[in-house]
Amino acid sequence: MQYQPTNDPDERYPLVSFIITYYELPASMLRECIDSILALALNAEEREIILVDDGSALTPLPSLADVAHQLTYIRQPNGGLSAARNTGLKMARGRYIQFVDADDMLVAGHYDHCLDIARFHQPDVVMFSFTTEQVKGLAYHDEEPTSGAEHMRKHNIRGSACGYLFRRSILGSLRFTPGIVHEDEEFTPLLLLRAETLRTTDAQAYFYRQRPQSITTAKEPRLQLRRLNDLKDIIGRLHHQAAMMPHNERLALQRRVAQLTMDYIYKVIVDTRSKSYLKHRLAELSRKGLFPLPDQDYTTKYKWFRRISSTDAGLNVLLRLLPMMNRER
């Protein structure tokens, strides 16, 4: 099937703006990331590659000399991932936005399928799968279209904003909150609630490399406490916004808030292993109406965690078992 252009005035803009955020990484990783975008089934007029250097000590441009003409390079003082992505959004002209972390890659073939979904069906959001291994084959299964709110009411979602190809026009004033960790956990559900049409595919379109020195995985107590505090604040803000939303959107966001609260309690136990600290945090959640977890039939894991965490005896079991199970992974 051949793609037929529409009369949409946005046709004069690139199909996709790829926003790459870069900070103190090996230039070879960044080059692999850019090459993976250049390998996609897009001509130069259909793509825009925006590279935001968030204050690295050395610019990566010398290693990108042969492809520099295909990039928009922005160098700014270090402000964190949120600030870098917001800068990319300010510069983007594409009809769709795709975030790519500089140490990750897009998978040709699989991501091309996502592009075809955008071309032929023009949804607000295309949601695809991640992979950490080499992808073989080009077989995909696509779900029937739905709204972002309906999807969130029935499913858990992946927090990473890199897992979604989305229309720039649905953003409105939505941006990442600067200066926090877990910024995606706040941005992504609010983005999906704006999607009137969401198309989901199991195409493994995004290759993710987990680095042990990342701020989201580092084990230093100072960083662990920062991650916990930022996640707690995000949960509180989402909970507050859900209360002011229409019925369908409220139910969708409440499910996400409950899931994030469960994850937060789990992280408090695993990262601190402190009963007194856990009790203090649970008291904070309780005052906000977030604990005990709501009695909802979300997932089997959620139901079991809710039941166990609702009693002192259950919390003692979690304090004893979860850190041990986490060490064995």
GROMACS .gro file of C-alpha atoms in nm:
model
  329
    1MET     CA    1   0.000   0.000   0.000
    2GLN     CA    2   0.130   0.344  -0.095
    3TYR     CA    3   0.100   0.632   0.147
    4GLN     CA    4  -0.131   0.902   0.018
    5PRO     CA    5  -0.059   1.256   0.144
    6THR     CA    6  -0.349   1.436   0.309
    7ASN     CA    7  -0.454   1.798   0.285
    8ASP     CA    8  -0.335   1.854   0.640
    9PRO     CA    9  -0.135   2.181   0.645
   10ASP     CA   10   0.109   2.012   0.886
   11GLU     CA   11   0.230   1.803   0.589
   12ARG     CA   12   0.486   2.075   0.522
   13TYR     CA   13   0.661   1.987   0.847
   14PRO     CA   14   0.881   1.680   0.909
   15LEU     CA   15   0.693   1.364   1.005
   16VAL     CA   16   0.902   1.310   1.320
   17SER     CA   17   1.127   1.520   1.542
   18PHE     CA   18   1.373   1.290   1.720
   19ILE     CA   19   1.489   1.455   2.043
   20ILE     CA   20   1.817   1.308   2.171
   21THR     CA   21   1.938   1.415   2.514
   22TYR     CA   22   2.312   1.379   2.574
   23TYR     CA   23   2.532   1.421   2.880
   24GLU     CA   24   2.881   1.281   2.946
   25LEU     CA   25   2.852   0.961   2.746
   26PRO     CA   26   3.103   0.789   2.516
   27ALA     CA   27   3.075   0.945   2.172
   28SER     CA   28   3.051   0.595   2.025
   29MET     CA   29   2.718   0.539   2.203
   30LEU     CA   30   2.580   0.867   2.074
   31ARG     CA   31   2.695   0.783   1.722
   32GLU     CA   32   2.517   0.444   1.734
   33CYS     CA   33   2.203   0.623   1.849
   34ILE     CA   34   2.214   0.873   1.562
   35ASP     CA   35   2.300   0.605   1.306
   36SER     CA   36   1.997   0.404   1.417
   37ILE     CA   37   1.775   0.702   1.335
   38LEU     CA   38   1.943   0.763   1.000
   39ALA     CA   39   1.883   0.395   0.914
   40LEU     CA   40   1.504   0.432   0.939
   41ALA     CA   41   1.276   0.447   0.635
   42LEU     CA   42   1.260   0.827   0.638
   43ASN     CA   43   1.405   1.072   0.391
   44ALA     CA   44   1.578   1.390   0.506
   45GLU     CA   45   1.259   1.597   0.470
   46GLU     CA   46   1.060   1.356   0.687
   47ARG     CA   47   1.290   1.364   0.989
   48GLU     CA   48   1.438   1.620   1.223
   49ILE     CA   49   1.712   1.515   1.464
   50ILE     CA   50   1.755   1.750   1.760
   51LEU     CA   51   2.059   1.679   1.978
   52VAL     CA   52   2.051   1.856   2.313
   53ASP     CA   53   2.389   1.855   2.489
   54ASP     CA   54   2.308   1.916   2.856
   55GLY     CA   55   2.640   2.077   2.950
   56SER     CA   56   2.889   1.796   2.882
   57ALA     CA   57   3.250   1.889   2.953
   58LEU     CA   58   3.341   1.823   2.589
   59THR     CA   59   3.118   1.863   2.287
   60PRO     CA   60   3.061   1.542   2.086
   61LEU     CA   61   3.053   1.733   1.754
   62PRO     CA   62   3.407   1.639   1.640
   63SER     CA   63   3.301   1.273   1.624
   64LEU     CA   64   2.985   1.365   1.430
   65ALA     CA   65   3.143   1.579   1.159
   66ASP     CA   66   3.013   1.368   0.869
   67VAL     CA   67   2.650   1.379   0.990
   68ALA     CA   68   2.646   1.722   1.156
   69HIS     CA   69   2.454   1.870   0.861
   70GLN     CA   70   2.166   1.635   0.946
   71LEU     CA   71   2.144   1.748   1.309
   72THR     CA   72   2.020   2.047   1.501
   73TYR     CA   73   2.276   2.073   1.783
   74ILE     CA   74   2.194   2.267   2.101
   75ARG     CA   75   2.441   2.305   2.386
   76GLN     CA   76   2.314   2.439   2.717
   77PRO     CA   77   2.427   2.457   3.083
   78ASN     CA   78   2.360   2.136   3.273
   79GLY     CA   79   2.001   2.136   3.393
   80GLY     CA   80   1.909   1.768   3.391
   81LEU     CA   81   1.705   1.546   3.163
   82SER     CA   82   1.379   1.738   3.206
   83ALA     CA   83   1.535   2.070   3.105
   84ALA     CA   84   1.709   1.909   2.807
   85ARG     CA   85   1.390   1.749   2.679
   86ASN     CA   86   1.196   2.072   2.728
   87THR     CA   87   1.455   2.252   2.515
   88GLY     CA   88   1.411   1.988   2.247
   89LEU     CA   89   1.034   2.032   2.256
   90LYS     CA   90   1.075   2.408   2.216
   91MET     CA   91   1.278   2.353   1.898
   92ALA     CA   92   1.076   2.065   1.747
   93ARG     CA   93   0.876   2.121   1.427
   94GLY     CA   94   0.775   1.762   1.352
   95ARG     CA   95   0.417   1.640   1.346
   96TYR     CA   96   0.527   1.363   1.582
   97ILE     CA   97   0.782   1.358   1.865
   98GLN     CA   98   1.013   1.072   1.960
   99PHE     CA   99   1.243   1.095   2.261
  100VAL     CA  100   1.563   0.890   2.242
  101ASP     CA  101   1.823   0.870   2.517
  102ALA     CA  102   2.173   0.901   2.373
  103ASP     CA  103   2.283   0.560   2.501
  104ASP     CA  104   1.986   0.382   2.341
  105MET     CA  105   1.888   0.305   1.981
  106LEU     CA  106   1.585   0.262   1.759
  107VAL     CA  107   1.542  -0.073   1.585
  108ALA     CA  108   1.505  -0.043   1.208
  109GLY     CA  109   1.218  -0.248   1.070
  110HIS     CA  110   1.034  -0.253   1.398
  111TYR     CA  111   1.036   0.125   1.436
  112ASP     CA  112   0.956   0.158   1.065
  113HIS     CA  113   0.634  -0.028   1.145
  114CYS     CA  114   0.552   0.241   1.403
  115LEU     CA  115   0.617   0.506   1.140
  116ASP     CA  116   0.376   0.331   0.905
  117ILE     CA  117   0.109   0.335   1.175
  118ALA     CA  118   0.161   0.710   1.209
  119ARG     CA  119   0.152   0.762   0.831
  120PHE     CA  120  -0.154   0.553   0.752
  121HIS     CA  121  -0.367   0.594   1.065
  122GLN     CA  122  -0.245   0.927   1.207
  123PRO     CA  123  -0.319   0.846   1.574
  124ASP     CA  124  -0.233   1.077   1.858
  125VAL     CA  125   0.004   0.818   2.009
  126VAL     CA  126   0.178   0.501   1.892
  127MET     CA  127   0.287   0.280   2.182
  128PHE     CA  128   0.552   0.013   2.114
  129SER     CA  129   0.774  -0.233   2.298
  130PHE     CA  130   1.129  -0.212   2.433
  131THR     CA  131   1.405  -0.471   2.397
  132THR     CA  132   1.745  -0.527   2.559
  133GLU     CA  133   1.852  -0.795   2.310
  134GLN     CA  134   1.910  -0.823   1.939
  135VAL     CA  135   1.577  -0.834   1.758
  136LYS     CA  136   1.507  -1.104   1.501
  137GLY     CA  137   1.215  -1.118   1.259
  138LEU     CA  138   0.961  -0.860   1.153
  139ALA     CA  139   0.632  -1.003   1.279
  140TYR     CA  140   0.404  -0.769   1.473
  141HIS     CA  141   0.067  -0.771   1.640
  142ASP     CA  142  -0.127  -0.445   1.659
  143GLU     CA  143  -0.416  -0.381   1.898
  144GLU     CA  144  -0.740  -0.213   1.800
  145PRO     CA  145  -0.732   0.165   1.851
  146THR     CA  146  -0.858   0.310   2.176
  147SER     CA  147  -0.817   0.629   2.376
  148GLY     CA  148  -0.530   0.684   2.615
  149ALA     CA  149  -0.769   0.702   2.910
  150GLU     CA  150  -0.942   0.375   2.823
  151HIS     CA  151  -0.606   0.200   2.784
  152MET     CA  152  -0.487   0.331   3.121
  153ARG     CA  153  -0.806   0.213   3.292
  154LYS     CA  154  -0.740  -0.146   3.181
  155HIS     CA  155  -0.361  -0.174   3.169
  156ASN     CA  156  -0.047  -0.075   3.352
  157ILE     CA  157   0.167   0.152   3.140
  158ARG     CA  158   0.541   0.184   3.089
  159GLY     CA  159   0.660   0.507   3.244
  160SER     CA  160   0.942   0.588   3.001
  161ALA     CA  161   0.848   0.866   2.760
  162CYS     CA  162   1.079   0.702   2.505
  163GLY     CA  163   0.821   0.426   2.452
  164TYR     CA  164   0.575   0.650   2.268
  165LEU     CA  165   0.565   0.823   1.931
  166PHE     CA  166   0.317   1.105   1.983
  167ARG     CA  167   0.162   1.401   1.804
  168ARG     CA  168   0.323   1.729   1.900
  169SER     CA  169  -0.016   1.898   1.883
  170ILE     CA  170  -0.154   1.708   2.185
  171LEU     CA  171   0.113   1.846   2.418
  172GLY     CA  172  -0.039   2.186   2.478
  173SER     CA  173   0.142   2.328   2.781
  174LEU     CA  174   0.254   1.986   2.910
  175ARG     CA  175   0.629   1.977   2.984
  176PHE     CA  176   0.868   1.786   3.209
  177THR     CA  177   0.914   1.915   3.564
  178PRO     CA  178   1.277   2.036   3.589
  179GLY     CA  179   1.516   1.919   3.857
  180ILE     CA  180   1.356   1.587   3.951
  181VAL     CA  181   1.425   1.217   3.901
  182HIS     CA  182   1.144   0.993   3.769
  183GLU     CA  183   1.025   1.285   3.553
  184ASP     CA  184   0.873   1.039   3.303
  185GLU     CA  185   0.638   0.898   3.567
  186GLU     CA  186   0.466   1.236   3.582
  187PHE     CA  187   0.483   1.329   3.214
  188THR     CA  188   0.377   1.001   3.049
  189PRO     CA  189   0.034   0.940   3.209
  190LEU     CA  190  -0.064   1.303   3.155
  191LEU     CA  191   0.043   1.272   2.791
  192LEU     CA  192  -0.162   0.955   2.736
  193LEU     CA  193  -0.472   1.113   2.889
  194ARG     CA  194  -0.456   1.368   2.606
  195ALA     CA  195  -0.465   1.097   2.338
  196GLU     CA  196  -0.804   1.051   2.175
  197THR     CA  197  -0.658   0.775   1.956
  198LEU     CA  198  -0.390   0.538   2.083
  199ARG     CA  199  -0.255   0.255   1.872
  200THR     CA  200  -0.051  -0.018   2.040
  201THR     CA  201   0.192  -0.255   1.871
  202ASP     CA  202   0.424  -0.521   2.010
  203ALA     CA  203   0.699  -0.417   1.766
  204GLN     CA  204   1.026  -0.413   1.963
  205ALA     CA  205   1.119  -0.073   1.831
  206TYR     CA  206   1.341   0.068   2.107
  207PHE     CA  207   1.673  -0.085   2.220
  208TYR     CA  208   1.738   0.006   2.583
  209ARG     CA  209   2.079  -0.013   2.749
  210GLN     CA  210   2.067  -0.009   3.129
  211ARG     CA  211   2.381   0.144   3.277
  212PRO     CA  212   2.468   0.068   3.643
  213GLN     CA  213   2.602   0.422   3.695
  214SER     CA  214   2.274   0.584   3.590
  215ILE     CA  215   2.109   0.818   3.843
  216THR     CA  216   1.797   0.598   3.832
  217THR     CA  217   1.992   0.285   3.933
  218ALA     CA  218   2.283   0.413   4.147
  219LYS     CA  219   2.294   0.270   4.501
  220GLU     CA  220   2.433   0.571   4.692
  221PRO     CA  221   2.200   0.651   4.987
  222ARG     CA  222   2.182   1.019   4.890
  223LEU     CA  223   2.059   0.934   4.540
  224GLN     CA  224   1.822   0.667   4.671
  225LEU     CA  225   1.656   0.916   4.905
  226ARG     CA  226   1.633   1.173   4.626
  227ARG     CA  227   1.461   0.919   4.401
  228LEU     CA  228   1.217   0.828   4.678
  229ASN     CA  229   1.133   1.190   4.760
  230ASP     CA  230   1.083   1.283   4.395
  231LEU     CA  231   0.858   0.983   4.334
  232LYS     CA  232   0.653   1.065   4.645
  233ASP     CA  233   0.603   1.423   4.524
  234ILE     CA  234   0.503   1.304   4.175
  235ILE     CA  235   0.244   1.068   4.323
  236GLY     CA  236   0.102   1.354   4.529
  237ARG     CA  237   0.075   1.586   4.227
  238LEU     CA  238  -0.089   1.319   4.009
  239HIS     CA  239  -0.331   1.233   4.291
  240HIS     CA  240  -0.428   1.598   4.320
  241GLN     CA  241  -0.480   1.633   3.944
  242ALA     CA  242  -0.688   1.314   3.925
  243ALA     CA  243  -0.939   1.457   4.173
  244MET     CA  244  -1.014   1.743   3.934
  245MET     CA  245  -1.055   1.537   3.617
  246PRO     CA  246  -1.369   1.408   3.442
  247HIS     CA  247  -1.485   1.059   3.546
  248ASN     CA  248  -1.309   0.847   3.283
  249GLU     CA  249  -0.977   1.031   3.303
  250ARG     CA  250  -0.996   1.032   3.685
  251LEU     CA  251  -1.036   0.653   3.701
  252ALA     CA  252  -0.748   0.608   3.457
  253LEU     CA  253  -0.511   0.829   3.652
  254GLN     CA  254  -0.617   0.683   3.986
  255ARG     CA  255  -0.508   0.340   3.863
  256ARG     CA  256  -0.170   0.483   3.769
  257VAL     CA  257  -0.138   0.660   4.104
  258ALA     CA  258  -0.215   0.335   4.288
  259GLN     CA  259   0.046   0.149   4.082
  260LEU     CA  260   0.309   0.416   4.147
  261THR     CA  261   0.224   0.414   4.519
  262MET     CA  262   0.275   0.038   4.531
  263ASP     CA  263   0.609   0.081   4.352
  264TYR     CA  264   0.705   0.358   4.595
  265ILE     CA  265   0.633   0.143   4.902
  266TYR     CA  266   0.834  -0.140   4.745
  267LYS     CA  267   1.129   0.094   4.683
  268VAL     CA  268   1.116   0.234   5.038
  269ILE     CA  269   1.142  -0.121   5.174
  270VAL     CA  270   1.417  -0.235   4.937
  271ASP     CA  271   1.626   0.082   4.945
  272THR     CA  272   1.608   0.166   5.319
  273ARG     CA  273   1.522  -0.167   5.492
  274SER     CA  274   1.404   0.051   5.780
  275LYS     CA  275   1.077  -0.020   5.959
  276SER     CA  276   1.069   0.324   6.122
  277TYR     CA  277   1.130   0.502   5.792
  278LEU     CA  278   0.863   0.289   5.623
  279LYS     CA  279   0.612   0.371   5.898
  280HIS     CA  280   0.688   0.742   5.861
  281ARG     CA  281   0.635   0.731   5.484
  282LEU     CA  282   0.316   0.525   5.512
  283ALA     CA  283   0.178   0.781   5.759
  284GLU     CA  284   0.244   1.054   5.501
  285LEU     CA  285   0.063   0.854   5.234
  286SER     CA  286  -0.226   0.788   5.469
  287ARG     CA  287  -0.274   1.158   5.542
  288LYS     CA  288  -0.309   1.217   5.166
  289GLY     CA  289  -0.557   0.933   5.121
  290LEU     CA  290  -0.307   0.714   4.934
  291PHE     CA  291  -0.267   0.435   5.190
  292PRO     CA  292  -0.394   0.172   5.245
  293LEU     CA  293  -0.389   0.104   4.873
  294PRO     CA  294  -0.737   0.114   4.714
  295ASP     CA  295  -0.920  -0.219   4.693
  296GLN     CA  296  -0.921  -0.256   4.315
  297ASP     CA  297  -0.886  -0.557   4.085
  298TYR     CA  298  -0.593  -0.416   3.883
  299THR     CA  299  -0.341  -0.701   3.860
  300THR     CA  300  -0.267  -1.016   4.061
  301LYS     CA  301   0.056  -0.861   4.188
  302TYR     CA  302  -0.127  -0.547   4.296
  303LYS     CA  303  -0.400  -0.740   4.479
  304TRP     CA  304  -0.149  -0.949   4.674
  305PHE     CA  305   0.070  -0.651   4.761
  306ARG     CA  306  -0.232  -0.450   4.875
  307ARG     CA  307  -0.349  -0.729   5.105
  308ILE     CA  308  -0.007  -0.796   5.255
  309SER     CA  309   0.082  -0.431   5.305
  310SER     CA  310  -0.247  -0.350   5.478
  311THR     CA  311  -0.144  -0.516   5.808
  312ASP     CA  312   0.154  -0.476   6.042
  313ALA     CA  313   0.227  -0.847   6.015
  314GLY     CA  314   0.228  -0.824   5.637
  315LEU     CA  315   0.460  -0.525   5.640
  316ASN     CA  316   0.703  -0.718   5.862
  317VAL     CA  317   0.701  -1.000   5.606
  318LEU     CA  318   0.771  -0.755   5.324
  319LEU     CA  319   1.054  -0.593   5.522
  320ARG     CA  320   1.213  -0.932   5.572
  321LEU     CA  321   1.164  -1.083   5.226
  322LEU     CA  322   1.179  -0.804   4.967
  323PRO     CA  323   1.542  -0.689   5.031
  324MET     CA  324   1.650  -1.055   5.021
  325MET     CA  325   1.466  -1.118   4.694
  326ASN     CA  326   1.609  -0.799   4.545
  327ARG     CA  327   1.967  -0.907   4.627
  328GLU     CA  328   1.915  -1.239   4.450
  329ARG     CA  329   1.820  -1.075   4.119
   0.00000   0.00000   0.00000
